[in-house]
Amino acid sequence: MNVIKSRKLAYYTLTISLLTGTAYGQNTTLTETVTSADQINTHLITSTPADHKLLTLASDLTASTHFNPLSNGLLTLDGSDEHFTLHGDGKMGFQVFSNGNLSLRDISLEGFSFASAGGAVSNKGTLTSIENVDFTANSASGSSDVKGGALYNAADMGDISGRFLDNKAISSNASAFGGALYHAADLAQTPSAGTISADFSNNRALAAKSAAGGAVYIDAPDTVLAGHFENNAAVSSGGAASGGAVAAYKPLTLRNSSFNNNFAQSQTSGFEARGGAVFAGDDLTIFADGAQTIFSDNYTLNANADKSFNALYLSRDHLLTLQTANGGSISFNDSIDGNPDSKYTLDIQGDGTGEVSFNDAVRQAKHIKVSDTILNLGRFTHDDGSVTEASLDGANLTLAGSTLNLENGFMQNINLNNFASSADVKLRADADLASGDSDRITAAGVADGSQITLEKLNILADGNADITLFGNQKAPEIVNLDSFAAFSADNKYTFSTSGNGVLQVASSQNRGLNSVIADDTLTKSYTVGDSGNISGDLGKLAGGPGATLSILGNDKVL
C-alpha cells in the first residue's frame, strides 16, 4: 500500500492510500479527488448513514446545477492546500438535512443563491466544522422572510473560521435576518454552535420590513463571536433596522472583536434604526483578552438621513459586561444606547492590566460598575471630521480597585446620579490653575464612606486659582492630599480641601524635572513644559518606599 498522507478529522483519524479510497478509520468509505461539481452532487445524493466521504478539489470548480441535499452520512469537502474555489454561478448550495453531516475546510464558496435561507449552506442536520472557509458573494432572496445570505443554521454547528465577504439576505416584501450568517432556533431543537472566528465585510440584510443583523443574526443561547466586522449594514425600506453588523436575541459573547463603519438604516418615518454595530436583545459580554477591541465610526440613519454614531443598543434591562484580561483593551469611539423605559446595567471588569475607553456618550445605563480596570473618558475625531465626547448620562457609578482617568488635555464635566468609590480607586484629571477650570465630577449624591486617591493632575496653565474636582458640594474623601504634589516646569503645587470637592492651591517655585525627582513627596505628577525641563542628571527618585512619579507630556518633547 502506497501511503501518501494522514489527516485528523473532527471525529476520525484517517490514513489515506493513493487513488484506491482505502482508509483506516471508523466508517470511512471513500476518499476522492474531484474534478467537477457534478461529482460532488452525485456523492451528496448517494450517501448512506454509514458513509464518511472525503472529497478534495483538484482545481476551481463551477456548479452546473443546484446541489442535491445531503440527507445521510458525513461528507468532508476540502479545497486542498491551494484553497480552491467552488463557484455557485447562482445555483443552490449545500442543504444538510437531519441525518446529514457536512464539514468544509480550506475552500471558498462563491456565488451561490437560495430562495429563502442560506445561499451557500443551509443546515438542519450537523455542520461538524467549517475551517478556513471563505463565503463570498452568496445570497438568499425572496418575497417572504429571508435568513442567512451565506449560511443558515437551525441545528448543530461546530467551530467556524474564515471570512464572509459581500453576502446578502434580501426580502422584497417581508424581513431579512443575517446578511451573511443566521443562527437561530427555527426547529424544535435548540441549535448549538462552537466559536465563530471569522471576519465579516460588506455584508447586507436588506428588507421591505424589518432588517436585523447586517452580517450575523443570532437567536440561540451562548454564542461566541470573534473577528473583525467592517462595512456591514442592515437596511429597511419600510420597517425597523437593528444591528448593522450583529443582531443577537440570546446571550452573546464578543471575544477580541472590532467593529468599523457598520450601520443600521431605517428609511421610513416612525421606525427606528438601532445598533450601528450591535443590537442586543439579551445579555451581552465583550471580552478583550490580550488584544484590542475597538468600535469606531459605526452609526445609525433614520428616515431623514440624520446620522448618529452608535456602537451598541441594549433593548431592555439586560447586562452589558465589558471584560479585559492580560493587557486587553476595549475602546468605544461611538455611543452606547438603550431603552429609556428599561435601562441596562453596565459591568466593567478586569484583572488589573486592562483598560476601557469611552469617547462618546454612554446613555440609558442605570448603573455602571467598574472593578480592577482603568476607565478612560475622552473624545474622538471621526472620519467625517465630527467630534464626540464621553458622557455617562446621569448613571450611578461605582468604582473599586480601578482608575478613573479624565487626564487628556481638555476639561470634562461628568454628570452622575450617585457616585461611590473606595480608597484604592485613583483619579487622574486636568487643571488650569490660571482660570480655575478643571475636570469635574458632578453627582446628585455621593455614597457614605466613599474615598479616592488623587494620582495625577495635569497642569495646563500655571496660577493659584482654586479648582473644583467634584461639583454640587458633594465629594468623596481625597485620602492622599497631604502626600500629593503636582508640578509644572516652574512650580510645585500642593492642595487642601474642606471636603466639598473644591481644592485650595498653594504653590512654590520648581526648577524642572530635577527638582521633582529630588522632592520627597510620596505621589507626584509632572507636566512637561515648553523648556527648562531637565538641567542635568536626574538622580534617584526621592519620597521613600512606594514613591511614584507620573510624567504628563501633552505632546511635548522632554
Coordinates of C-alpha atoms in Angstrom, one line a residue:
M1 CA 0.0 0.0 0.0
N2 CA 1.4 3.4 -1.0
V3 CA 0.5 5.8 1.9
I4 CA 0.6 9.5 1.0
K5 CA -0.7 11.4 4.0
S6 CA -2.5 11.3 7.3
R7 CA -5.2 13.8 8.4
K8 CA -7.2 14.1 11.5
L9 CA -10.8 15.0 11.0
A10 CA -13.3 16.1 13.6
Y11 CA -14.3 12.6 14.7
Y12 CA -11.9 10.3 12.9
T13 CA -8.2 9.8 12.3
L14 CA -7.6 8.7 8.7
T15 CA -4.7 7.2 6.8
I16 CA -5.4 7.5 3.1
S17 CA -3.9 5.5 0.3
L18 CA -3.3 6.6 -3.2
L19 CA -6.4 6.5 -5.5
T20 CA -7.9 3.4 -4.0
G21 CA -10.1 5.1 -1.5
T22 CA -9.0 2.7 1.2
A23 CA -8.8 4.3 4.6
Y24 CA -8.3 3.3 8.2
G25 CA -10.9 4.9 10.4
Q26 CA -14.3 4.4 11.7
N27 CA -17.0 4.2 9.0
T28 CA -14.7 5.8 6.3
T29 CA -15.8 4.6 3.0
L30 CA -14.4 6.8 0.3
T31 CA -11.7 9.4 -0.5
E32 CA -11.7 11.0 -3.8
T33 CA -10.2 13.9 -5.8
V34 CA -13.0 15.7 -7.6
T35 CA -12.6 17.4 -11.0
S36 CA -16.2 18.6 -11.5
A37 CA -19.0 19.9 -9.3
D38 CA -21.2 17.1 -10.7
Q39 CA -19.0 14.5 -8.8
I40 CA -19.8 16.3 -5.6
N41 CA -23.5 16.3 -6.5
T42 CA -23.5 12.6 -7.1
H43 CA -21.9 11.9 -3.7
L44 CA -24.5 14.1 -1.9
I45 CA -27.4 12.1 -3.1
T46 CA -25.9 8.6 -2.9
S47 CA -24.6 8.9 0.7
T48 CA -25.9 6.3 3.2
P49 CA -25.9 6.8 7.0
A50 CA -22.7 4.8 7.4
D51 CA -20.8 6.8 4.8
H52 CA -17.9 9.0 5.5
K53 CA -16.6 10.6 2.3
L54 CA -13.6 12.9 1.9
L55 CA -13.7 14.9 -1.3
T56 CA -10.8 17.1 -2.3
L57 CA -11.0 19.7 -5.1
A58 CA -8.4 19.3 -7.9
S59 CA -9.0 22.9 -9.1
D60 CA -11.5 25.7 -9.0
L61 CA -14.9 24.3 -10.0
T62 CA -18.3 25.7 -11.1
A63 CA -21.7 24.2 -10.3
S64 CA -23.8 23.4 -13.4
T65 CA -27.0 22.7 -11.5
H66 CA -28.4 23.0 -8.0
F67 CA -26.8 20.8 -5.4
N68 CA -28.7 17.8 -4.1
P69 CA -29.5 17.7 -0.4
L70 CA -27.2 15.8 2.0
S71 CA -29.6 13.5 3.9
N72 CA -27.2 10.8 5.2
G73 CA -23.7 10.3 6.3
L74 CA -20.7 12.5 6.7
L75 CA -19.2 14.4 3.8
T76 CA -16.0 16.4 4.1
L77 CA -15.2 18.8 1.3
D78 CA -11.6 20.0 1.2
G79 CA -10.3 22.8 -1.1
S80 CA -6.7 21.4 -0.7
D81 CA -3.7 23.5 0.2
E82 CA -4.4 25.6 -2.8
H83 CA -7.7 26.8 -1.2
F84 CA -9.7 26.2 -4.4
T85 CA -13.0 27.9 -5.1
L86 CA -16.3 26.2 -5.7
H87 CA -18.4 28.7 -7.8
G88 CA -22.1 28.6 -7.4
D89 CA -23.0 30.5 -10.6
G90 CA -26.3 31.4 -9.0
K91 CA -27.2 27.8 -8.1
M92 CA -28.5 26.5 -4.8
G93 CA -25.7 25.4 -2.4
F94 CA -25.5 22.7 0.2
Q95 CA -28.7 21.6 2.1
V96 CA -27.9 19.5 5.1
F97 CA -30.9 17.5 6.4
S98 CA -31.4 15.9 9.9
N99 CA -29.2 12.8 9.3
G100 CA -26.6 14.6 7.2
N101 CA -23.3 15.8 8.4
L102 CA -21.1 18.3 6.5
S103 CA -17.6 19.5 7.1
L104 CA -15.8 22.2 5.0
R105 CA -12.2 23.2 5.1
D106 CA -9.7 25.3 3.1
I107 CA -12.2 26.2 0.4
S108 CA -14.1 29.2 -1.0
L109 CA -17.8 29.1 -1.7
E110 CA -18.7 31.9 -4.1
G111 CA -21.9 33.0 -5.9
F112 CA -24.4 30.5 -4.6
S113 CA -28.0 31.6 -4.2
F114 CA -31.1 30.2 -2.5
A115 CA -34.7 31.4 -2.3
S116 CA -35.1 31.9 1.4
A117 CA -32.3 30.6 3.7
G118 CA -28.6 30.0 3.4
G119 CA -27.3 30.9 -0.1
A120 CA -24.3 28.6 0.2
V121 CA -25.1 26.3 3.1
S122 CA -28.5 25.6 4.8
N123 CA -28.1 23.3 7.8
K124 CA -30.9 21.4 9.6
G125 CA -28.6 18.5 10.4
T126 CA -24.9 18.8 11.5
L127 CA -22.1 21.1 10.4
T128 CA -19.2 19.4 12.1
S129 CA -16.7 22.1 11.3
I130 CA -16.1 25.0 8.9
E131 CA -12.3 25.5 8.8
N132 CA -10.6 28.3 6.9
V133 CA -13.6 28.8 4.6
D134 CA -14.4 32.0 2.6
F135 CA -18.1 32.7 1.8
T136 CA -18.1 35.3 -0.9
A137 CA -21.0 37.0 -2.8
N138 CA -23.6 34.4 -1.8
S139 CA -27.2 35.4 -1.5
A140 CA -30.6 34.4 -0.2
S141 CA -33.6 36.3 -1.5
G142 CA -37.4 36.2 -1.8
S143 CA -40.6 37.9 -1.1
S144 CA -41.1 36.2 2.3
D145 CA -38.7 36.3 5.3
V146 CA -35.1 35.6 4.3
K147 CA -32.5 34.2 6.6
G148 CA -28.7 34.0 6.1
G149 CA -27.3 35.2 2.9
A150 CA -24.4 32.7 3.0
L151 CA -25.0 30.3 5.9
Y152 CA -28.2 29.3 7.7
N153 CA -28.1 27.1 10.8
A154 CA -31.0 25.8 12.7
A155 CA -29.3 22.7 14.2
D156 CA -25.8 21.8 15.4
M157 CA -22.8 23.6 14.2
G158 CA -19.1 23.3 15.2
D159 CA -16.4 25.9 15.1
I160 CA -16.2 28.3 12.2
S161 CA -13.1 30.1 10.9
G162 CA -12.7 32.0 7.7
R163 CA -14.2 35.1 6.0
F164 CA -17.7 36.3 5.0
L165 CA -17.5 38.9 2.2
D166 CA -20.2 40.6 0.1
N167 CA -23.1 38.3 1.1
K168 CA -26.7 39.4 1.1
A169 CA -30.1 38.5 2.5
I170 CA -32.8 40.3 0.6
S171 CA -36.5 40.3 1.1
S172 CA -38.7 42.3 -1.3
N173 CA -41.9 42.1 0.8
A174 CA -41.0 40.9 4.3
S175 CA -38.0 40.8 6.7
A176 CA -34.3 39.9 6.3
F177 CA -32.2 38.4 9.1
G178 CA -28.4 37.9 8.8
G179 CA -26.8 39.2 5.7
A180 CA -24.1 36.5 6.0
L181 CA -25.0 34.1 8.8
Y182 CA -28.2 33.1 10.5
H183 CA -28.1 31.0 13.7
A184 CA -31.4 30.5 15.4
A185 CA -34.0 28.0 16.7
D186 CA -36.3 27.5 13.8
L187 CA -36.7 23.8 14.6
A188 CA -38.0 22.0 17.7
Q189 CA -34.4 21.6 18.9
T190 CA -32.2 24.4 20.3
P191 CA -29.4 25.0 17.9
S192 CA -25.8 24.9 19.1
A193 CA -22.6 26.4 17.7
G194 CA -18.9 26.4 18.5
T195 CA -16.8 29.5 18.4
I196 CA -17.4 31.6 15.2
S197 CA -14.0 33.1 14.5
A198 CA -14.3 35.0 11.2
D199 CA -14.1 38.3 9.5
F200 CA -17.2 39.9 8.1
S201 CA -17.1 42.6 5.5
N202 CA -19.6 44.3 3.2
N203 CA -22.5 42.0 4.0
R204 CA -26.1 43.3 3.8
A205 CA -29.5 42.5 5.3
L206 CA -32.0 44.4 3.0
A207 CA -35.7 44.2 3.7
A208 CA -39.1 45.8 2.9
K209 CA -40.0 45.3 6.5
S210 CA -37.6 44.6 9.4
A211 CA -33.9 44.2 8.7
A212 CA -31.7 42.7 11.5
G213 CA -28.0 41.7 11.5
G214 CA -26.2 43.1 8.5
A215 CA -23.7 40.3 8.9
V216 CA -24.9 38.0 11.7
Y217 CA -28.3 37.2 13.2
I218 CA -28.4 35.1 16.4
D219 CA -31.3 33.8 18.3
A220 CA -29.6 30.8 20.1
P221 CA -28.0 30.8 23.5
D222 CA -24.4 31.3 24.5
T223 CA -22.8 32.0 21.1
V224 CA -19.2 33.2 20.9
L225 CA -18.2 35.5 18.0
A226 CA -14.6 36.6 17.4
G227 CA -13.4 38.6 14.4
H228 CA -13.4 41.9 12.6
F229 CA -16.6 43.5 11.3
E230 CA -16.4 46.2 8.7
N231 CA -18.8 47.9 6.3
N232 CA -21.8 45.7 7.1
A233 CA -25.3 47.1 7.0
A234 CA -28.9 46.3 8.0
V235 CA -31.3 48.5 5.8
S236 CA -35.1 48.6 5.9
S237 CA -37.2 50.5 3.4
G238 CA -40.4 50.1 5.4
G239 CA -39.6 49.0 9.0
A240 CA -37.1 48.9 11.8
A241 CA -33.4 48.2 11.3
S242 CA -31.4 46.5 14.0
G243 CA -27.7 45.8 14.2
G244 CA -25.6 47.0 11.3
A245 CA -23.2 44.1 11.9
V246 CA -24.8 41.8 14.5
A247 CA -28.3 41.4 16.0
A248 CA -28.5 39.0 18.9
Y249 CA -31.6 38.0 20.8
K250 CA -30.0 35.5 23.2
P251 CA -26.8 35.9 25.4
L252 CA -23.8 36.6 23.2
T253 CA -20.0 36.9 23.8
L254 CA -17.9 39.0 21.5
R255 CA -14.3 38.0 22.0
N256 CA -11.3 40.0 20.7
S257 CA -13.6 41.6 18.0
S258 CA -13.6 45.0 16.4
F259 CA -16.3 46.9 14.5
N260 CA -15.7 49.7 12.0
N261 CA -18.1 51.6 9.7
N262 CA -21.1 49.3 10.1
F263 CA -24.5 50.9 10.0
A264 CA -28.3 50.3 10.5
Q265 CA -30.7 52.4 8.5
S266 CA -34.5 52.7 8.6
Q267 CA -35.8 54.7 5.6
T268 CA -39.4 55.1 6.8
S269 CA -40.7 57.7 9.3
G270 CA -42.0 56.1 12.6
F271 CA -39.5 53.3 12.6
E272 CA -36.1 53.2 14.4
A273 CA -32.6 52.3 13.4
R274 CA -30.9 50.8 16.5
G275 CA -27.4 49.5 17.0
G276 CA -25.0 50.8 14.4
A277 CA -22.7 47.8 15.1
V278 CA -24.6 45.6 17.5
F279 CA -28.2 45.2 18.6
A280 CA -28.5 43.2 21.9
G281 CA -31.9 41.8 22.8
D282 CA -30.3 39.9 25.8
D283 CA -27.1 39.9 27.9
L284 CA -24.0 40.9 26.0
T285 CA -20.4 40.3 27.0
I286 CA -17.5 41.9 25.3
F287 CA -14.1 40.3 26.2
A288 CA -10.7 41.6 25.2
D289 CA -8.1 39.0 26.2
G290 CA -4.6 40.4 25.4
A291 CA -6.0 42.2 22.4
Q292 CA -7.7 45.4 21.4
T293 CA -11.4 45.6 20.8
I294 CA -12.4 48.9 19.0
F295 CA -15.8 50.3 18.0
S296 CA -15.3 53.2 15.6
D297 CA -17.4 55.1 13.0
N298 CA -20.4 52.8 13.4
Y299 CA -23.7 54.7 13.0
T300 CA -27.5 54.7 12.6
L301 CA -29.5 56.6 9.9
N302 CA -33.2 57.5 10.3
A303 CA -35.7 58.4 7.6
N304 CA -34.4 62.0 7.4
A305 CA -30.8 60.6 6.9
D306 CA -29.8 62.0 10.3
K307 CA -26.5 60.3 11.2
S308 CA -25.8 59.3 14.8
F309 CA -22.6 57.5 15.8
N310 CA -23.6 54.4 17.7
A311 CA -21.8 51.1 18.6
L312 CA -24.4 49.2 20.7
Y313 CA -28.1 49.3 21.5
L314 CA -29.4 47.3 24.5
S315 CA -33.2 46.7 24.1
R316 CA -34.1 46.1 27.7
D317 CA -32.8 45.8 31.3
H318 CA -30.1 43.4 30.3
L319 CA -26.5 43.1 31.5
L320 CA -23.7 44.5 29.4
T321 CA -20.3 43.2 30.6
L322 CA -17.0 44.7 29.4
Q323 CA -14.2 42.4 30.5
T324 CA -10.4 42.8 29.9
A325 CA -7.5 40.5 30.8
N326 CA -3.8 40.2 30.0
G327 CA -3.4 43.8 28.9
G328 CA -6.5 43.8 26.7
S329 CA -8.4 47.0 26.0
I330 CA -11.9 48.0 24.8
S331 CA -12.5 51.3 23.1
F332 CA -15.8 52.9 22.2
N333 CA -15.5 55.8 19.8
D334 CA -19.2 55.6 19.2
S335 CA -22.1 55.8 21.7
I336 CA -23.8 53.1 23.7
D337 CA -27.6 53.4 23.9
G338 CA -30.6 51.6 25.3
N339 CA -34.2 51.6 26.1
P340 CA -35.1 54.6 28.3
D341 CA -38.1 52.6 29.8
S342 CA -36.0 49.6 30.7
K343 CA -32.4 50.6 31.4
Y344 CA -29.5 48.2 31.3
T345 CA -26.6 47.6 33.8
L346 CA -23.0 48.1 32.7
D347 CA -20.4 45.9 34.5
I348 CA -16.8 46.7 33.7
Q349 CA -14.4 44.0 34.9
G350 CA -10.6 43.4 34.7
D351 CA -7.6 41.7 36.1
G352 CA -5.8 45.0 36.8
T353 CA -3.9 45.0 33.5
G354 CA -6.6 46.3 31.1
E355 CA -8.3 49.5 30.0
V356 CA -11.8 50.5 28.8
S357 CA -12.2 53.8 27.0
F358 CA -15.4 55.8 26.2
N359 CA -15.1 58.6 23.7
D360 CA -18.8 59.1 23.1
A361 CA -21.9 59.0 25.3
V362 CA -23.0 56.1 27.4
R363 CA -26.8 56.5 27.5
Q364 CA -29.6 54.8 29.4
A365 CA -27.3 52.8 31.8
K366 CA -28.9 52.7 35.2
H367 CA -25.7 51.6 37.0
I368 CA -22.1 51.4 35.9
K369 CA -19.8 49.2 38.0
V370 CA -16.0 49.3 37.5
S371 CA -13.6 46.9 39.1
D372 CA -9.8 46.4 38.6
T373 CA -9.7 48.4 35.4
I374 CA -8.6 51.8 34.1
L375 CA -11.7 53.7 32.8
N376 CA -10.7 56.4 30.3
L377 CA -13.2 59.1 29.4
G378 CA -12.1 61.2 26.4
R379 CA -13.1 62.4 22.9
F380 CA -12.7 61.2 19.3
T381 CA -12.5 62.8 15.9
H382 CA -14.4 60.7 13.3
D383 CA -13.6 60.1 9.7
D384 CA -16.1 62.8 8.7
G385 CA -14.4 65.3 11.0
S386 CA -17.1 65.4 13.6
V387 CA -16.0 65.1 17.3
T388 CA -17.7 63.1 20.0
E389 CA -17.0 63.2 23.7
A390 CA -17.7 60.9 26.6
S391 CA -20.6 61.4 29.0
L392 CA -22.3 59.0 31.4
D393 CA -25.9 60.4 31.2
G394 CA -26.6 60.6 34.9
A395 CA -25.9 57.0 35.7
N396 CA -24.9 55.6 39.1
L397 CA -21.2 55.0 39.1
T398 CA -19.4 52.6 41.5
L399 CA -15.7 52.1 41.4
A400 CA -13.4 49.6 43.2
G401 CA -9.7 48.8 42.6
S402 CA -9.8 51.0 39.5
T403 CA -8.6 54.2 37.9
L404 CA -10.9 56.9 36.6
N405 CA -8.8 58.7 34.0
L406 CA -10.0 62.2 32.8
E407 CA -6.5 63.4 32.1
N408 CA -6.4 64.1 28.3
G409 CA -5.6 67.8 27.8
F410 CA -9.2 69.2 27.9
M411 CA -11.9 69.8 30.5
Q412 CA -14.8 67.5 31.1
N413 CA -17.9 67.6 33.3
I414 CA -19.1 64.1 34.1
N415 CA -22.7 64.2 35.4
L416 CA -23.9 61.3 37.6
N417 CA -26.8 60.4 39.8
N418 CA -24.8 58.7 42.5
F419 CA -21.0 58.2 43.0
A420 CA -19.4 55.6 45.1
S421 CA -15.7 54.7 45.4
S422 CA -13.1 53.1 47.7
A423 CA -9.6 54.3 48.8
D424 CA -8.0 52.0 46.2
V425 CA -9.6 54.0 43.4
K426 CA -7.3 56.5 41.7
L427 CA -8.3 59.7 39.9
R428 CA -6.4 61.4 37.1
A429 CA -7.5 64.9 35.9
D430 CA -6.6 68.1 34.1
A431 CA -6.5 71.6 35.7
D432 CA -6.0 75.2 34.5
L433 CA -4.7 76.9 37.6
A434 CA -4.8 80.3 35.9
S435 CA -8.6 80.2 35.3
G436 CA -9.6 77.6 38.0
D437 CA -11.1 75.4 35.4
S438 CA -10.7 71.6 35.8
D439 CA -12.2 68.3 35.0
R440 CA -15.2 67.9 37.3
I441 CA -17.5 65.0 38.5
T442 CA -20.9 66.3 39.5
A443 CA -23.2 63.8 41.2
A444 CA -26.6 64.2 42.9
G445 CA -25.3 62.1 45.7
V446 CA -22.1 60.5 47.0
A447 CA -22.2 57.3 48.9
D448 CA -21.3 57.4 52.6
G449 CA -17.7 56.5 53.2
S450 CA -16.6 57.0 49.6
Q451 CA -12.8 57.7 49.2
I452 CA -10.5 58.3 46.3
T453 CA -6.8 58.8 45.7
L454 CA -5.5 61.6 43.5
E455 CA -2.8 60.1 41.3
K456 CA -2.2 62.7 38.6
L457 CA -3.1 66.3 38.0
N458 CA -2.1 67.6 34.5
I459 CA -1.3 71.4 34.9
L460 CA -2.5 73.1 31.7
A461 CA -1.7 76.6 32.9
D462 CA 0.2 77.9 36.0
G463 CA -1.6 80.0 38.6
N464 CA -3.1 79.9 42.1
A465 CA -6.9 79.6 41.4
D466 CA -8.8 77.1 43.4
I467 CA -10.2 74.1 41.4
T468 CA -13.4 72.1 41.7
L469 CA -12.9 68.4 41.1
F470 CA -16.3 67.4 42.5
G471 CA -19.3 69.6 41.9
N472 CA -22.6 70.1 43.8
Q473 CA -20.7 70.3 47.1
K474 CA -20.6 66.5 47.2
A475 CA -17.4 64.7 47.1
P476 CA -15.6 61.5 48.3
E477 CA -12.8 61.9 50.8
I478 CA -9.5 62.5 48.9
V479 CA -7.3 60.4 51.1
N480 CA -3.8 61.5 50.0
L481 CA -3.8 65.3 49.7
D482 CA -1.1 65.6 52.4
S483 CA 1.2 63.3 50.3
F484 CA 0.5 64.5 46.8
A485 CA 2.0 67.3 44.7
A486 CA 1.6 68.4 41.1
F487 CA 4.5 70.0 39.3
S488 CA 4.9 72.2 36.2
A489 CA 8.3 73.2 34.8
D490 CA 8.3 76.3 37.1
N491 CA 6.0 75.5 40.1
K492 CA 5.2 72.9 42.7
Y493 CA 1.5 72.8 43.7
T494 CA 0.0 71.3 46.9
F495 CA -3.6 71.1 47.8
S496 CA -6.1 71.2 50.7
T497 CA -9.9 70.9 50.9
S498 CA -12.7 71.3 53.4
G499 CA -14.4 68.2 51.9
N500 CA -16.7 69.9 49.5
G501 CA -14.8 68.9 46.3
V502 CA -13.0 72.3 46.0
L503 CA -9.2 72.2 46.2
Q504 CA -7.3 75.2 47.5
V505 CA -4.0 75.7 45.8
A506 CA -0.6 76.6 47.3
S507 CA 2.4 77.0 45.1
S508 CA 6.2 77.3 45.4
Q509 CA 9.0 77.5 42.9
N510 CA 10.1 74.5 41.0
R511 CA 13.1 74.1 38.7
G512 CA 12.2 71.4 36.2
L513 CA 12.2 67.7 36.5
N514 CA 15.4 67.6 38.5
S515 CA 13.6 69.3 41.4
V516 CA 10.7 66.9 41.1
I517 CA 12.9 63.9 41.3
A518 CA 14.6 65.2 44.5
D519 CA 11.3 66.3 46.1
D520 CA 10.3 64.0 49.0
T521 CA 6.5 64.0 48.3
L522 CA 5.2 60.4 48.0
T523 CA 2.9 60.8 45.0
K524 CA 3.9 63.3 42.3
S525 CA 2.9 64.2 38.8
Y526 CA 4.9 66.4 36.5
T527 CA 3.6 68.3 33.4
V528 CA 6.2 68.8 30.8
G529 CA 6.8 72.4 29.8
D530 CA 8.0 74.0 26.6
S531 CA 11.5 74.4 28.0
G532 CA 13.6 74.1 31.2
N533 CA 12.5 70.5 31.9
I534 CA 15.9 68.9 32.6
S535 CA 19.1 70.7 33.8
G536 CA 21.4 67.7 34.5
D537 CA 21.5 64.1 35.8
L538 CA 18.1 63.3 37.3
G539 CA 19.4 61.1 40.1
K540 CA 17.3 58.8 42.3
L541 CA 13.6 59.3 42.9
A542 CA 13.0 60.7 46.4
G543 CA 9.9 60.2 48.6
G544 CA 10.8 56.8 50.2
P545 CA 9.3 53.4 49.6
G546 CA 6.2 53.5 47.4
A547 CA 7.0 56.8 45.8
T548 CA 5.6 57.3 42.4
L549 CA 6.1 59.9 39.6
S550 CA 3.8 60.4 36.6
I551 CA 5.2 62.4 33.7
L552 CA 2.5 64.0 31.6
G553 CA 3.7 65.0 28.1
N554 CA 0.8 66.8 26.4
D555 CA 2.5 66.0 23.1
K556 CA 5.6 68.0 24.1
V557 CA 9.2 66.8 23.9
L558 CA 11.0 66.2 27.2

